[in-house]
Coordinates of C-alpha atoms in Angstrom, one line a residue:
M182 CA 228.1 219.9 192.2
S183 CA 225.2 218.8 194.3
S184 CA 224.1 216.2 191.7
F185 CA 227.6 214.7 191.7
F186 CA 227.5 214.2 195.4
I187 CA 223.9 212.9 195.1
K188 CA 225.0 210.3 192.6
K189 CA 227.9 209.4 194.7
R190 CA 225.8 209.0 197.7
V191 CA 223.2 207.1 195.7
I192 CA 225.9 204.6 194.7
S193 CA 227.1 204.3 198.3
A194 CA 223.5 203.8 199.4
A195 CA 223.1 201.0 197.0
V196 CA 226.2 199.4 198.4
N197 CA 225.6 199.9 202.1
K198 CA 222.5 201.5 203.7
G199 CA 224.2 201.7 207.1
D200 CA 226.9 203.9 205.6
L201 CA 224.3 206.1 203.9
K202 CA 222.7 206.8 207.3
R203 CA 226.0 207.6 208.9
K204 CA 226.9 210.0 206.0
S205 CA 223.5 211.7 206.1
N206 CA 223.8 212.2 209.8
A207 CA 227.3 213.7 209.3
D208 CA 226.0 216.1 206.6
D209 CA 223.2 217.2 209.0
G210 CA 225.9 217.9 211.6
K211 CA 227.7 220.2 209.1
G212 CA 224.7 222.5 209.0
R213 CA 223.3 221.9 205.6
S214 CA 219.8 223.1 205.0
K215 CA 217.0 220.8 205.8
K216 CA 215.4 221.4 202.4
F217 CA 218.5 220.2 200.6
N218 CA 218.8 217.2 202.8
K219 CA 215.1 216.4 202.4
R220 CA 215.4 216.7 198.6
A221 CA 218.6 214.6 198.7
D222 CA 217.0 212.0 200.8
E223 CA 214.0 211.9 198.5
E224 CA 216.3 211.5 195.5
I225 CA 218.4 208.9 197.3
S226 CA 215.4 207.0 198.4
S227 CA 213.9 206.9 194.9
D228 CA 217.1 205.9 193.3
S229 CA 217.7 203.2 195.9
E230 CA 214.3 201.9 195.3
N231 CA 215.0 201.6 191.6
E232 CA 218.4 200.0 192.3
S233 CA 217.0 197.6 194.8
A234 CA 214.1 196.8 192.5
E235 CA 216.4 195.8 189.7
P236 CA 218.2 192.9 191.4
S237 CA 214.9 191.6 192.8
R238 CA 213.4 191.8 189.3
K239 CA 216.4 190.0 187.9
Q240 CA 216.1 187.4 190.7
Q241 CA 212.4 187.0 189.9
D242 CA 213.2 186.7 186.2
N243 CA 215.9 184.1 187.0
E244 CA 213.5 182.2 189.2
D245 CA 210.9 182.4 186.4
D246 CA 213.5 181.1 183.9
E247 CA 214.4 178.3 186.3
I248 CA 210.7 177.4 186.8
E249 CA 210.2 177.4 183.0
E250 CA 213.4 175.4 182.2
T251 CA 213.3 172.8 184.9
P252 CA 210.4 170.6 183.6
Q253 CA 212.0 170.6 180.1
E254 CA 215.4 169.7 181.5
K255 CA 213.9 167.1 183.7
K256 CA 211.9 165.6 180.8
L257 CA 215.0 165.6 178.7
R258 CA 217.1 164.1 181.4
L259 CA 214.6 161.4 182.2
A260 CA 214.1 160.6 178.6
K261 CA 217.8 160.3 178.1
L262 CA 218.1 158.1 181.1
Y263 CA 215.2 155.9 179.9
L264 CA 216.7 155.6 176.5
D265 CA 220.1 154.8 177.9
Q266 CA 218.5 152.2 180.2
L267 CA 216.6 150.7 177.2
R268 CA 219.7 150.6 175.2
E269 CA 221.7 148.9 177.9
E270 CA 218.9 146.3 178.4
E271 CA 218.7 145.7 174.7
D272 CA 222.5 145.4 174.4
K273 CA 222.6 143.0 177.4
K274 CA 219.7 141.0 176.0
A275 CA 221.3 140.8 172.6
E276 CA 224.6 139.7 174.2
E277 CA 222.8 137.0 176.2
E278 CA 220.9 135.8 173.2
S279 CA 224.0 135.7 171.0
F280 CA 225.8 133.9 173.8
E281 CA 222.9 131.4 174.1
A282 CA 222.8 131.1 170.4
D283 CA 226.6 130.4 170.3
L284 CA 226.1 127.8 173.1
I285 CA 223.2 126.1 171.3
A286 CA 225.1 126.2 168.0
G287 CA 228.1 124.7 169.6
R288 CA 226.0 122.0 171.3
L289 CA 224.2 121.2 168.0
Q290 CA 227.5 121.0 166.2
D291 CA 228.9 118.7 168.8
D292 CA 225.8 116.5 168.6
L293 CA 226.1 116.4 164.8
L294 CA 229.8 115.5 164.9
E295 CA 229.0 112.9 167.6
Q296 CA 226.3 111.3 165.4
K297 CA 228.7 111.3 162.4
G298 CA 231.4 109.8 164.6
K299 CA 233.8 112.7 164.0
L300 CA 233.9 114.4 167.4
Q301 CA 237.3 114.3 169.1
R302 CA 237.8 116.4 172.2
L303 CA 241.5 116.9 172.8
I304 CA 241.9 116.5 176.5
A305 CA 244.7 113.9 176.7
K306 CA 247.5 116.6 176.6
D307 CA 246.0 118.2 179.8
L308 CA 245.8 115.0 181.9
I309 CA 248.2 114.7 184.8
A310 CA 249.4 111.4 186.3
P311 CA 247.9 110.9 189.8
D312 CA 250.0 110.3 192.8
P313 CA 250.0 106.6 193.9
E314 CA 248.5 107.7 197.2
E315 CA 245.4 109.1 195.4
V316 CA 244.5 105.8 193.9
R317 CA 241.9 104.0 196.1
L318 CA 241.4 100.3 196.4
L319 CA 237.9 98.9 197.1
R320 CA 238.0 95.3 198.4
G321 CA 235.0 93.0 198.9
H322 CA 235.2 90.2 196.3
K323 CA 236.8 86.9 197.3
L324 CA 238.0 86.1 193.7
S325 CA 239.1 88.0 190.7
V326 CA 237.0 91.0 189.5
T327 CA 235.9 90.3 185.9
C328 CA 233.8 93.3 184.9
L329 CA 232.4 96.6 186.2
V330 CA 230.1 99.4 185.2
I331 CA 229.7 103.0 186.3
T332 CA 226.2 104.5 186.7
P333 CA 225.4 107.4 184.3
D334 CA 225.3 109.9 187.3
E335 CA 228.8 108.6 188.4
K336 CA 227.6 108.1 192.0
Y337 CA 227.8 104.3 192.0
I338 CA 230.0 101.5 190.6
F339 CA 228.9 97.9 190.1
S340 CA 231.5 95.1 190.0
A341 CA 231.2 91.4 189.4
S342 CA 233.6 88.6 190.1
K343 CA 234.5 84.9 189.6
D344 CA 232.9 84.4 193.1
C345 CA 229.5 84.9 191.3
S346 CA 228.7 88.0 193.3
I347 CA 227.8 91.6 192.3
I348 CA 228.6 94.5 194.6
K349 CA 227.3 98.0 194.4
W350 CA 229.8 100.6 195.6
E351 CA 229.5 104.3 196.4
A352 CA 232.1 106.0 194.1
E353 CA 232.9 109.0 196.3
S354 CA 233.2 107.3 199.7
G355 CA 234.1 103.8 198.5
K356 CA 231.5 102.2 200.8
K357 CA 229.8 99.0 199.9
V358 CA 226.1 99.8 199.4
H359 CA 224.7 96.3 198.5
K360 CA 225.9 92.8 197.6
I361 CA 224.1 90.4 195.4
A362 CA 225.6 87.1 196.7
G363 CA 226.6 84.4 194.4
G364 CA 225.2 80.9 194.8
R365 CA 226.9 77.5 194.7
K366 CA 226.8 75.3 191.6
G367 CA 223.6 73.3 191.5
T368 CA 221.5 75.8 193.3
E369 CA 220.2 77.6 190.2
D370 CA 216.6 76.7 190.9
R371 CA 216.4 78.2 194.3
H372 CA 219.1 80.9 194.3
V373 CA 218.3 84.4 193.1
G374 CA 221.5 85.4 191.4
H375 CA 224.4 83.9 189.6
T376 CA 225.9 80.5 190.3
A377 CA 228.8 80.8 187.9
H378 CA 231.5 83.3 187.0
V379 CA 230.0 86.6 186.0
L380 CA 231.9 87.7 182.8
C381 CA 230.2 90.9 181.7
M382 CA 227.8 93.7 182.8
A383 CA 226.0 96.7 181.2
I384 CA 223.8 99.5 182.5
S385 CA 221.3 101.5 180.5
S386 CA 222.0 105.1 179.7
D387 CA 219.1 106.3 182.0
G388 CA 220.2 104.0 184.8
K389 CA 217.0 102.0 184.9
Y390 CA 218.3 98.5 184.1
L391 CA 221.5 96.6 185.0
A392 CA 222.3 93.5 183.0
S393 CA 224.8 90.8 183.9
G394 CA 226.0 87.7 182.0
D395 CA 227.6 84.5 183.3
M396 CA 229.3 81.2 182.4
N397 CA 225.9 79.5 182.8
K398 CA 224.6 81.0 179.5
L399 CA 222.3 83.3 181.4
V400 CA 221.6 87.1 181.1
M401 CA 220.0 88.6 184.3
I402 CA 218.3 92.0 184.5
W403 CA 218.4 93.9 187.8
D404 CA 217.1 97.2 189.2
P405 CA 220.3 99.2 189.9
V406 CA 218.6 101.3 192.6
T407 CA 217.2 98.4 194.8
C408 CA 219.4 95.6 193.3
K409 CA 216.2 93.5 193.0
H410 CA 216.1 90.8 190.3
L411 CA 213.7 91.6 187.5
Y412 CA 214.2 89.2 184.5
K413 CA 216.2 86.3 183.3
F414 CA 217.0 85.8 179.6
V415 CA 217.7 82.3 178.4
G416 CA 218.8 81.4 174.9
H417 CA 222.6 81.4 174.5
R418 CA 224.3 78.0 174.1
G419 CA 227.6 79.2 175.6
A420 CA 229.0 81.6 178.2
V421 CA 227.7 85.1 177.9
S422 CA 230.9 87.2 177.3
G423 CA 229.7 90.6 176.3
L424 CA 226.7 92.9 177.1
A425 CA 225.8 96.5 176.0
F426 CA 222.7 98.7 176.0
R427 CA 222.0 100.9 173.0
R428 CA 222.3 104.4 174.3
G429 CA 219.0 106.2 174.8
T430 CA 217.0 102.9 174.6
H431 CA 216.4 99.7 176.5
T432 CA 217.6 97.5 173.7
L433 CA 220.2 95.0 175.0
Y434 CA 222.9 93.2 172.9
S435 CA 224.5 90.1 174.2
A436 CA 227.5 88.2 172.8
S437 CA 228.4 84.6 173.7
H438 CA 231.0 81.9 173.3
D439 CA 228.4 80.2 171.1
R440 CA 229.6 82.7 168.4
S441 CA 226.2 84.5 168.2
I442 CA 224.9 87.9 169.1
K443 CA 221.3 88.2 170.5
V444 CA 219.1 91.3 170.6
W445 CA 216.7 91.7 173.5
S446 CA 214.0 94.3 174.4
V447 CA 214.3 94.7 178.2
D448 CA 211.2 96.9 178.5
E449 CA 209.0 94.1 177.0
N450 CA 211.1 91.3 178.6
A451 CA 211.4 89.8 175.1
Y452 CA 213.9 88.2 172.7
V453 CA 214.2 90.0 169.3
E454 CA 216.7 88.3 167.0
T455 CA 220.0 86.5 166.7
L456 CA 223.0 87.5 164.6
F457 CA 225.6 85.0 163.2
G458 CA 229.0 85.5 161.5
H459 CA 231.9 84.9 163.9
Q460 CA 234.0 81.8 163.4
D461 CA 235.2 81.6 167.0
M462 CA 233.9 82.5 170.5
I463 CA 233.1 86.2 170.9
T464 CA 235.2 87.8 173.6
G465 CA 233.8 91.4 173.7
L466 CA 231.0 93.6 172.6
D467 CA 230.2 97.4 172.7
C468 CA 227.5 99.7 171.4
L469 CA 226.7 103.5 171.4
S470 CA 223.6 105.3 170.1
R471 CA 223.4 104.0 166.5
E472 CA 221.5 100.8 165.8
R473 CA 224.7 98.8 165.5
C474 CA 227.2 97.1 167.7
V475 CA 230.8 96.0 167.5
T476 CA 232.3 92.7 168.5
A477 CA 235.7 91.1 169.0
G478 CA 235.8 87.5 167.6
G479 CA 238.7 86.0 169.7
R480 CA 240.8 83.6 167.6
D481 CA 239.0 84.3 164.3
R482 CA 241.0 87.5 164.5
T483 CA 238.2 89.7 163.3
V484 CA 236.4 92.7 164.6
R485 CA 232.8 93.0 163.2
V486 CA 230.4 95.9 163.1
W487 CA 226.8 94.7 163.0
K488 CA 224.3 96.9 161.2
I489 CA 221.1 95.7 162.7
A490 CA 218.6 97.5 160.6
E491 CA 220.4 96.7 157.3
E492 CA 221.0 93.1 158.5
S493 CA 224.6 93.4 157.4
Q494 CA 228.1 93.3 158.9
L495 CA 231.5 94.8 158.3
V496 CA 234.5 92.6 158.9
F497 CA 237.9 93.9 160.0
H498 CA 241.3 92.1 160.1
G499 CA 244.5 93.1 161.8
H500 CA 245.6 91.3 165.0
E501 CA 248.0 88.4 164.9
G502 CA 246.4 86.6 167.8
S503 CA 243.1 86.4 169.7
I504 CA 241.3 89.8 170.0
D505 CA 240.2 89.8 173.7
C506 CA 238.6 93.2 174.1
V507 CA 236.9 96.0 172.1
Q508 CA 235.6 99.5 173.0
L509 CA 234.0 102.2 170.8
I510 CA 235.7 105.6 171.0
N511 CA 232.9 107.2 169.0
E512 CA 230.4 106.1 166.4
E513 CA 233.1 105.7 163.7
H514 CA 236.2 104.6 165.7
M515 CA 237.1 101.8 168.1
V516 CA 240.1 100.4 170.0
T517 CA 240.9 96.7 170.5
G518 CA 243.5 94.7 172.5
G519 CA 244.7 91.2 172.0
D520 CA 246.9 88.4 173.4
D521 CA 249.5 89.4 170.8
G522 CA 250.2 92.3 173.1
S523 CA 249.1 94.9 170.6
I524 CA 246.5 97.8 170.7
S525 CA 244.8 98.9 167.5
I526 CA 242.7 101.9 166.5
W527 CA 240.1 101.2 163.8
T528 CA 237.7 103.3 161.7
V529 CA 234.6 101.8 160.1
N530 CA 235.9 103.1 156.7
K531 CA 239.0 100.9 156.6
K532 CA 239.4 97.1 156.9
K533 CA 242.8 97.4 158.5
P534 CA 243.7 99.3 161.7
V535 CA 244.5 103.0 161.4
S536 CA 247.3 102.6 163.9
T537 CA 248.7 99.7 166.0
V538 CA 251.1 99.6 168.9
K539 CA 252.9 96.3 169.3
K540 CA 254.0 95.0 172.7
A541 CA 252.0 97.9 174.3
H542 CA 252.7 96.6 177.8
G543 CA 256.1 95.1 177.1
S544 CA 257.1 91.5 177.2
H545 CA 258.1 88.8 179.7
G546 CA 259.9 85.5 179.7
N547 CA 263.5 84.2 179.2
T548 CA 265.8 85.7 176.7
G549 CA 264.9 84.5 173.2
L550 CA 261.5 83.2 174.5
E551 CA 259.9 86.5 175.3
Q552 CA 256.2 86.7 175.1
P553 CA 254.2 90.0 175.0
Y554 CA 252.0 90.8 177.9
W555 CA 248.4 90.1 176.9
V556 CA 246.2 93.2 176.6
S557 CA 243.3 92.0 178.8
S558 CA 241.2 95.2 178.8
V559 CA 240.8 98.5 177.0
A560 CA 238.7 101.6 177.7
A561 CA 238.0 104.8 175.8
L562 CA 236.7 108.2 177.0
H563 CA 233.9 108.7 174.5
N564 CA 234.3 111.3 171.8
S565 CA 237.8 112.2 173.1
D566 CA 241.5 111.3 172.3
T567 CA 242.1 109.4 175.5
V568 CA 242.4 105.6 175.7
A569 CA 243.4 103.2 178.5
S570 CA 244.7 99.7 178.4
G571 CA 245.3 97.0 181.1
S572 CA 247.4 93.9 181.2
H573 CA 249.2 92.0 184.0
N574 CA 252.5 93.9 183.9
S575 CA 251.5 95.8 187.1
A576 CA 250.4 99.0 185.2
V577 CA 247.4 100.6 183.6
Q578 CA 248.6 102.6 180.6
L579 CA 246.9 105.8 179.3
W580 CA 247.3 106.7 175.6
K581 CA 246.7 109.8 173.5
C582 CA 245.2 109.3 170.0
G583 CA 246.8 111.4 167.3
Q584 CA 244.7 113.8 165.2
G585 CA 242.1 111.9 163.2
F586 CA 242.9 108.9 165.5
R587 CA 246.1 108.2 163.6
G588 CA 248.8 107.1 165.9
L589 CA 248.9 106.3 169.6
E590 CA 251.3 108.0 172.1
P591 CA 251.8 106.8 175.7
L592 CA 250.8 109.4 178.2
F593 CA 251.6 107.8 181.6
S594 CA 251.0 104.6 183.6
I595 CA 249.5 103.9 186.9
P596 CA 250.9 101.1 189.0
V597 CA 248.3 98.3 189.6
T598 CA 249.4 94.8 190.5
G599 CA 247.4 91.9 189.0
F600 CA 245.3 91.2 186.0
V601 CA 243.4 94.3 184.9
N602 CA 240.3 92.5 183.6
S603 CA 238.1 95.5 183.1
L604 CA 238.5 99.3 182.6
K605 CA 235.9 102.0 182.5
F606 CA 236.1 105.8 182.3
S607 CA 233.4 107.9 184.0
N608 CA 231.2 109.8 181.6
S609 CA 232.8 113.1 182.6
G610 CA 236.3 111.7 182.5
K611 CA 237.0 112.6 186.1
F612 CA 238.1 109.1 187.1
L613 CA 239.0 105.7 185.7
V614 CA 238.0 102.5 187.4
A615 CA 240.1 99.3 187.0
G616 CA 238.7 95.8 187.9
V617 CA 241.7 93.8 189.1
G618 CA 242.2 90.1 190.0
Q619 CA 244.8 87.5 190.6
E620 CA 243.7 85.7 187.5
H621 CA 242.6 86.5 183.9
R622 CA 238.9 86.8 183.6
L623 CA 238.6 84.0 181.0
G624 CA 240.9 81.4 182.5
R625 CA 243.7 80.5 185.0
W626 CA 246.8 80.5 182.8
W627 CA 248.7 82.5 185.5
R628 CA 248.1 83.4 189.1
I629 CA 249.6 86.5 190.7
K630 CA 249.5 85.8 194.4
E631 CA 250.5 89.3 195.5
A632 CA 247.6 90.9 193.6
K633 CA 244.5 92.0 195.5
N634 CA 241.1 91.3 194.1
G635 CA 239.2 94.6 194.0
L636 CA 238.5 97.9 192.3
Y637 CA 241.1 100.6 191.8
I638 CA 239.6 104.1 191.4
I639 CA 242.1 106.3 189.6
P640 CA 241.4 110.1 189.6
L641 CA 242.2 111.9 186.4
K642 CA 243.4 115.5 187.0
R643 CA 243.6 118.1 184.3
Q644 CA 245.6 121.2 183.8
A645 CA 243.6 124.4 183.9
K646 CA 243.1 124.7 180.1
E647 CA 240.1 124.8 177.9
Q648 CA 239.6 121.7 175.9
E649 CA 239.7 121.9 172.2
V650 CA 237.3 120.2 169.8
V651 CA 238.6 118.9 166.5
Q652 CA 236.4 117.8 163.6

């Protein structure tokens, strides 16, 4: 009986020592013997010590376990974190490398296709016609603008005119930066600059040299930055009607009304060679990065591709009248315009045009005596499917080439009054510049009095879509 109460009291002591004291005091008050109480207290104290020792031991064991496990857990956790971090870094690095590899591969593929002349970026479908208010007119020439070039960085535009002057413009602001004044006829000896109509211009792909050709049979080389005169090339026996630098070099090709093409090394200020073949005066010339150039032969109705290294030429027939302008789309394809009113797309693999649009700008004249509007200028956005043409029907027309350059579809037209004597796309395709005058660049068959001599800068907006590349 006593042991039962002792155990009970031991348990109660383990739970609450304060209660134990109260109970022991109460038992003493009931008159129990001191001996029993003493023994009970002894037993209680010994049991309570055991009971209290057990949780402390367990706590100590738990602490020991924690002390033993924490470094391992920490090591494992840190190791996992480090591995995860390494894995993430490697994945990211691999992703970046694959992305860079894809970019490089894409660039190399584009370069290869460009060299082969098979690159065609499909951007025409995304072009949006600009508002007439967005088209800017830059005025400064007294007579008709005959030619223009855009610097490779697209910051400046050079224009030349029948007033014998060359003007450097800032593309963004439209400000006139510099003017190389023209001289009067007979002042050739003392005047630095042109003293006859300037018919053509070209700028090197690095922007180091600017070339201009005039009716006085001269080719002049300028520094585009300072507009200082550097060299004068003499040798043609007729008006210089076409100029082009070979891309990536300072080799200059010049075409003339004397039916010849001359090759010059601008770096060495030297003449290289002359090429013959056309049967009439050459009206236009263009060149890209290959060692070859393309020319339009006027009334001999031929387009010729000159292979300089092989000393050979390819002859193409197709227009019904004089071929007045030519421009390369890529290394294998070109676009031409003529006074028969037609625009043609050519490939070097065929002697006839791949596609032709007749009366591209419509016709004018009395009923039964209609004449097509002459196509006085063409331009192509390199390695794309976008082409532009100009005439004197108060509009610049943009065209979309079909796949494989088969077929031409009209996109939209921009109202421009006067003779569009020159057209040039910026390298990025962000804008198109039209050189406009009251007269045709090669003569005075008509005069449009309401036209303004100057440059029209036409912005080319695109829909928010990624451009496609077709081989």
